[in-house]
Coordinates of C-alpha atoms and ligand atoms in Angstrom, one line a residue:
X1 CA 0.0 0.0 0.0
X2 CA 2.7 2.5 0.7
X3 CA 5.8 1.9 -1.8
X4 CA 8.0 4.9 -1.2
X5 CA 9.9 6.0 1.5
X6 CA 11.7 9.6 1.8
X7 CA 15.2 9.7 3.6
X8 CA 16.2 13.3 4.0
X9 CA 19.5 13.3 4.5
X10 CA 20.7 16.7 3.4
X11 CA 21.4 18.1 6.7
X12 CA 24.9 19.6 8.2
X13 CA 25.0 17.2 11.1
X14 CA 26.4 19.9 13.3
X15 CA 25.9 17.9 16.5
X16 CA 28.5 15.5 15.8
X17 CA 31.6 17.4 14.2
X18 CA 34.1 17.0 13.6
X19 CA 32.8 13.1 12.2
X20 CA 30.5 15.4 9.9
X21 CA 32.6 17.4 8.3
X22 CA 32.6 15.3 5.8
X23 CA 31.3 12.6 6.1
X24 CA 26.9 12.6 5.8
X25 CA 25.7 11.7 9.4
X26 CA 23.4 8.8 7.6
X27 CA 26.3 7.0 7.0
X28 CA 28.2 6.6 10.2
X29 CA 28.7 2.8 11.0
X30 CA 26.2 2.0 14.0
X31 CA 28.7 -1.1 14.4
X32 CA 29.3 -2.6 11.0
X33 CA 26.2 -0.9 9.0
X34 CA 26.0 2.8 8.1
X35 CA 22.6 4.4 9.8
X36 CA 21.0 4.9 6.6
X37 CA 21.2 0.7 6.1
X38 CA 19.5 0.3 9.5
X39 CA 16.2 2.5 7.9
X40 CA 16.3 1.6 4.3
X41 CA 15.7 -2.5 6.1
X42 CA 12.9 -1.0 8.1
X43 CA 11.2 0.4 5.0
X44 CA 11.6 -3.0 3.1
X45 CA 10.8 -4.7 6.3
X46 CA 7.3 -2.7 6.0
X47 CA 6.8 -3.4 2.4
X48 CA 8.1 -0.5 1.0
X49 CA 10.3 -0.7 -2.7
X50 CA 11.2 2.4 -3.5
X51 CA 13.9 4.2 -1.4
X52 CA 13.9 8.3 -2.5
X53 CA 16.5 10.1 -0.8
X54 CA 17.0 13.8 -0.1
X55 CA 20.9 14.7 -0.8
X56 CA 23.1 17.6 -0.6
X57 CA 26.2 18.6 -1.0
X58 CA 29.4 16.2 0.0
X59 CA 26.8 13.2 0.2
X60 CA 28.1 11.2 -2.4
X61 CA 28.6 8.2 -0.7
X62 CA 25.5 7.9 0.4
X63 CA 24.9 6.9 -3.5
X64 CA 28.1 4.7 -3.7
X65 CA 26.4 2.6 -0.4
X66 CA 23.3 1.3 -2.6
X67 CA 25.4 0.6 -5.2
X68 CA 27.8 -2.7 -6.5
X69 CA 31.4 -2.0 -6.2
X70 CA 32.7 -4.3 -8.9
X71 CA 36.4 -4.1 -7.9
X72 CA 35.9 -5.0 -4.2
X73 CA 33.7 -7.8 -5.0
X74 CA 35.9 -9.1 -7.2
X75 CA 39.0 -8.7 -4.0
X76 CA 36.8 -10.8 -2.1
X77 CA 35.3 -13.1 -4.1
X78 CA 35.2 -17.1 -2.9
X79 CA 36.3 -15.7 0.5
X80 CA 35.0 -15.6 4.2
X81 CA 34.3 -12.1 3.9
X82 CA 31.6 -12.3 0.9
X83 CA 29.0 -13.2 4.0
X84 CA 29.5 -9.6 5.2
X85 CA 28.2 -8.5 2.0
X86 CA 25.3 -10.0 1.7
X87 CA 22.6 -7.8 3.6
X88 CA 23.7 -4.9 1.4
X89 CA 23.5 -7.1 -1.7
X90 CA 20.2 -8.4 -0.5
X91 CA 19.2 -4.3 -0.1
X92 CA 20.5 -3.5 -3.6
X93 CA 18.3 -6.0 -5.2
X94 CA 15.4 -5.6 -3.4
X95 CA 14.7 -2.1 -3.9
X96 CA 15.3 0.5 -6.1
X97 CA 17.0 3.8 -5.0
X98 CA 16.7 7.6 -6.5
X99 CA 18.2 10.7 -5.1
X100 CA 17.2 14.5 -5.9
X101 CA 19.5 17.0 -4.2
X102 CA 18.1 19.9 -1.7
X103 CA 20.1 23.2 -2.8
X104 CA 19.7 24.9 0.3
X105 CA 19.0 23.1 3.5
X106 CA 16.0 25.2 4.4
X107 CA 14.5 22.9 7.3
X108 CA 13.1 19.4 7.2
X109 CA 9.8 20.6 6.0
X110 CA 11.9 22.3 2.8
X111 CA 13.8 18.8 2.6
X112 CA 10.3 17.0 2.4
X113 CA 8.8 19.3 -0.3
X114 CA 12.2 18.8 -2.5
X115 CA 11.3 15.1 -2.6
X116 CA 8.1 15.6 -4.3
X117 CA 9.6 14.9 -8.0
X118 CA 10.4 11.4 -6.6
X119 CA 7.5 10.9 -4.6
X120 CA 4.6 11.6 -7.0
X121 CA 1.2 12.2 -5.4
X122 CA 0.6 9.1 -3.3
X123 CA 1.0 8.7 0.6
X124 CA 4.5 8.0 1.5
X125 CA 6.8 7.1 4.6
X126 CA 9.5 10.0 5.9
X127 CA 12.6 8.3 7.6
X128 CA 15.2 10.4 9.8
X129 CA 17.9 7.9 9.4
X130 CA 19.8 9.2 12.4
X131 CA 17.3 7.7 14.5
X132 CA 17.7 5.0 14.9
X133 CA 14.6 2.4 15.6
X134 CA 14.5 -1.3 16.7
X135 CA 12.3 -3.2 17.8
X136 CA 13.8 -6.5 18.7
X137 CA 11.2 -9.7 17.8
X138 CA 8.8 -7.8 16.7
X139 CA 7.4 -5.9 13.2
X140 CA 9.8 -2.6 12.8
X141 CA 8.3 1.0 13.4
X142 CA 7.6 1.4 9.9
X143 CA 5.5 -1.9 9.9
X144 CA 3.6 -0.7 12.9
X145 CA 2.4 2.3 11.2
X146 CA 1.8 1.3 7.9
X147 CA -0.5 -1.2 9.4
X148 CA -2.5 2.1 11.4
X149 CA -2.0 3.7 7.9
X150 CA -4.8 0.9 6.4
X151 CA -7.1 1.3 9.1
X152 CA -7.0 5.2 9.2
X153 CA -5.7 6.5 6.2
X154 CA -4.5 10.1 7.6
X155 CA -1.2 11.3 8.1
X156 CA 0.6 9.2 11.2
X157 CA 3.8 10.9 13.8
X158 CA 5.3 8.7 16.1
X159 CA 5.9 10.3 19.4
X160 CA 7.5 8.7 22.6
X161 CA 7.7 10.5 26.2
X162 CA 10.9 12.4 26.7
X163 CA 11.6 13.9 30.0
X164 CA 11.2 17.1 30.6
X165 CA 14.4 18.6 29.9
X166 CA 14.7 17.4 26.6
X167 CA 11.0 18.2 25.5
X168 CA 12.6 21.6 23.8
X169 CA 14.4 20.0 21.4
X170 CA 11.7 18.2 19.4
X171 CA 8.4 19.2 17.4
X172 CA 6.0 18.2 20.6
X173 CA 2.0 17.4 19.9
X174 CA -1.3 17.2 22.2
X175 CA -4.2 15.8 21.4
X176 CA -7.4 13.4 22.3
X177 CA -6.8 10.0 22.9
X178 CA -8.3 7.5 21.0
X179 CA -6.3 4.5 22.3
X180 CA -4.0 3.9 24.8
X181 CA -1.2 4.1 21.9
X182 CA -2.4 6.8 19.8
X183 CA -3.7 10.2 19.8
X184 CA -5.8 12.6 17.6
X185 CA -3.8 15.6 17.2
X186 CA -4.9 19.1 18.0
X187 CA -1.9 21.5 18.7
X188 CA 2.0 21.1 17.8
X189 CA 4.9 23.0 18.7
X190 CA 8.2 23.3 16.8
X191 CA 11.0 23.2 20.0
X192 CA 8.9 24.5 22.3
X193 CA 10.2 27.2 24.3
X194 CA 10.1 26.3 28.5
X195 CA 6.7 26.7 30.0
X196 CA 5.0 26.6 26.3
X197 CA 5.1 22.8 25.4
X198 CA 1.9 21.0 25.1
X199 CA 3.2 18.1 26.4
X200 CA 6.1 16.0 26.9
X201 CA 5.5 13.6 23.6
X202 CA 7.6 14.6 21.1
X203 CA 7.9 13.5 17.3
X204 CA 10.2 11.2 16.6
X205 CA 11.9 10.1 12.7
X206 CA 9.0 8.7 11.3
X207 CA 6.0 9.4 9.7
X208 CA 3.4 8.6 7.0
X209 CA 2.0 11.2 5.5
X210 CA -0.5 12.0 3.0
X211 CA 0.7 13.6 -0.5
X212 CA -1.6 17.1 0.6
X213 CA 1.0 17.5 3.3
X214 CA 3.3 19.5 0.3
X215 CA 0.8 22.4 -0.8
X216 CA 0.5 22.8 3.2
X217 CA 4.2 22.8 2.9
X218 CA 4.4 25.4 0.2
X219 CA 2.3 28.2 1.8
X220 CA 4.2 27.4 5.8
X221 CA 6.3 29.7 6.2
X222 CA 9.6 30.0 7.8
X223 CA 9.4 28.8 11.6
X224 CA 11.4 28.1 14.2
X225 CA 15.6 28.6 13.4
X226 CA 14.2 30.4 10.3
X227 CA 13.7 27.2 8.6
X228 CA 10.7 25.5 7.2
X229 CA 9.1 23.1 9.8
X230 CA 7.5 20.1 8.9
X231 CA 5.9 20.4 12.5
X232 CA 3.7 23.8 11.1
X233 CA 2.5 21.8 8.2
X234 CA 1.3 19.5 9.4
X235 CA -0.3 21.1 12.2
X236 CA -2.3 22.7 9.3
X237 CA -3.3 19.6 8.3
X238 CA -4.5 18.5 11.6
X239 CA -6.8 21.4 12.2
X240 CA -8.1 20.7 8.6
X241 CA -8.6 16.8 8.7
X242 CA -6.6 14.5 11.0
X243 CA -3.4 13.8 12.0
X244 CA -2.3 10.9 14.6
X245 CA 0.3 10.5 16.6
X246 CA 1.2 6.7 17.7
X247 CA 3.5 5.5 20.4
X248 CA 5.3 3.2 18.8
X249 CA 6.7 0.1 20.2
X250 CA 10.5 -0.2 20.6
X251 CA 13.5 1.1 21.2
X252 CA 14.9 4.7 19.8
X253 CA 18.5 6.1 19.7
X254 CA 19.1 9.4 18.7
X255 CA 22.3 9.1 16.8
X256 CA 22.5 12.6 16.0
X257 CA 23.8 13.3 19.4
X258 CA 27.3 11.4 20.7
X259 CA 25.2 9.6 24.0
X260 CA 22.7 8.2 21.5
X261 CA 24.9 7.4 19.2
X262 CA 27.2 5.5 21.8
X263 CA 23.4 3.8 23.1
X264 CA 22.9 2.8 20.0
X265 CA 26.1 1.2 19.3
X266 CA 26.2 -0.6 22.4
X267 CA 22.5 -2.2 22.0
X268 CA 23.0 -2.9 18.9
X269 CA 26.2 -5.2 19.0
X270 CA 24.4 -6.8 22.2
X271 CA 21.1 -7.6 20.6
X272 CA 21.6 -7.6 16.7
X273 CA 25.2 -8.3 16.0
X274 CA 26.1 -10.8 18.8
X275 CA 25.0 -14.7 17.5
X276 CA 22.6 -16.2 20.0
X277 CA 25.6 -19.1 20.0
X278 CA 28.0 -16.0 20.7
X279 CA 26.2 -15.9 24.8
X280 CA 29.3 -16.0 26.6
X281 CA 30.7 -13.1 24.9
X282 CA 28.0 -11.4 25.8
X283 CA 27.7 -12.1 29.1
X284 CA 31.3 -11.2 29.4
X285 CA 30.2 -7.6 27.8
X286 CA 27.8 -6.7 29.9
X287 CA 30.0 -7.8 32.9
X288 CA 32.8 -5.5 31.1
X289 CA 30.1 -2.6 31.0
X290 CA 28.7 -2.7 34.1
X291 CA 31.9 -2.8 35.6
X292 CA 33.1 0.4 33.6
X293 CA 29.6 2.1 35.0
X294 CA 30.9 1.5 38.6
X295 CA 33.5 3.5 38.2
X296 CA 34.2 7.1 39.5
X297 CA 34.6 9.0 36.4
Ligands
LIG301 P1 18.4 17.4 12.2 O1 18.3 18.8 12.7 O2 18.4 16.3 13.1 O3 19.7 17.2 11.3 O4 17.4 17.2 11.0 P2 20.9 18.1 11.1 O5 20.6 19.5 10.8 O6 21.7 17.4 10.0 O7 21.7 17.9 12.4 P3 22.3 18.9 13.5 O8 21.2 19.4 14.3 O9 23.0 20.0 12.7 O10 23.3 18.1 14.3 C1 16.5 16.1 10.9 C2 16.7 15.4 9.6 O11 16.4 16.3 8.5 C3 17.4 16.3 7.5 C4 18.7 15.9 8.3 O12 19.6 15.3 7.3 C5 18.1 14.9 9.3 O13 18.0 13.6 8.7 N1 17.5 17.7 7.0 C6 17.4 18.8 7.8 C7 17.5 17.9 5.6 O14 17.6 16.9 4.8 N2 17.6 19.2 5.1 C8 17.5 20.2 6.0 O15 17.6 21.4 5.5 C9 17.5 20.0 7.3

């Protein structure tokens, strides 16, 4: 039902320089696989075959990722290594990729109206690959709301409770509840300022969202940093129709910042990299971690 995903990806990545200078955010390795790997699986986990990403400049390799290298293949061909390549291989034939490049960064919301060429006018899925979602033995967070998508056929937000402190640094929502795990939106606030948020549930990197969402792009004006906010679109569209926001199930790291990035890393080679027949390795990690959180810093 929903075939495309967006990956903006065109952003400076300022929380994490000097890694960024260079080199896009989306493809730092969260262990062995860039971010960008983690949510292109999670859209073909959900169904989804078209991957449309958002570039800019410097974000070349982003390209090169979903793409063969020949001469390496060749290096490693009829060797142990080969296996490592497989997921990406798997990824490569599985879906197909296009890229459109965003001029100026302008703001998410600007990022999201620049991949309307390779969207087309259909309901699509918006990944921020730098956060990072898992849900360990269960359907991904994509999955989740692409399943909500059939049965309400609106625009969807995931939100999750952060704690107070952080609350200004997201697009935060209120709104009716319609079940325990989702809510009918009525107000949002780009970064609220303290004393002003409507709450403390604040979007998180994915949505679904209805192809009206880019005329209500169009006429939003610059918000909050002077940049185009997805968060004031699509309040527009929730005073006009309906917007949901759903508390997803799983875990979420925020790799844009160097804690969540490190959270990320460390959960991940525990619960996705370690083989179940690797359990003494990781019972000696955790011992090794625990240990290191003992100590004074
Ligand atoms: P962020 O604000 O998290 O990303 O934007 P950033 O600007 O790259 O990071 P910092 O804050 O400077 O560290 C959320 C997502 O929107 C994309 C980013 O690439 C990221 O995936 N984005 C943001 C764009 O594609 N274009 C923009 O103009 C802004």
């Amino acid at each position: 039902m929903i075939k495309k995903c967006l990956f903006p990806a065109a952003g400076y990545g300022t929380r994490f320089l000097p890694a960024t200078k260079s080199m896009p955010k989306e493809m730092m390795p969260v262990v062995n696989k860039p971010l960008i790997e983690y949510g292109v699986e999670e859209a073909i986990n959900a169904g989804m075959e078209s991957m449309c990403i958002v570039t800019g400049r410097g974000k070349h390799t982003l390209m090169d990722h979903f793409d063969k290298n020949y001469e390496l293949e060749h290096h490693i061909e009829g060797t142990n290594k080969e296996e490592l390549l497989v997921d990406i291989r798997n990824i490569i034939d599985s879906a197909n990729f296009t890229y459109i490049r965003q001029q100026e960064m302008k703001g998410l919301g600007h990022a999201i109206l620049t991949g309307r060429e390779l969207v087309g006018d259909e309901p699509f899925a918006v990944v921020l690959a730098d956060d990072l979602c898992v849900n360990i033995g269960g359907d991904g967070v994509l999955d989740q709301m692409v399943n909500l998508y059939k049965q309400f056929r609106c625009s969807i937000v995931a939100v999750q409770e952060v704690p107070k402190e952080d609350v200004h640094k997201y697009g935060v929502i209120a709104g009716e509840s319609i079940r325990d795990d989702l809510l009918l939106i009525n107000d949002m606030v780009e970064k609220p300022a303290p004393g002003a948020e409507p709450s403390n549930l604040a979007i998180i990197g994915r949505y679904i969202l209805t192809p009206d969402i880019f005329e209500l792009i169009e006429s939003t004006e610059p918000g909050k940093g002077g940049e185009i906010q997805i968060t004031d679109a699509l309040l527009q569209q929730a005073q006009k129709g309906c917007v949901i926001a759903y508390k997803f199930k799983g875990e979420r790291f925020d790799c844009g910042s160097v804690e969540g990035y490190l959270d990320a890393t460390n959960f991940c080679f525990q619960n996705l990299y370690l083989k179940d027949d690797q359990a003494e390795l990781k019972q000696k990690r955790t011992e090794k971690f625990s240990s290191i959180a003992l100590e004074p810093v």
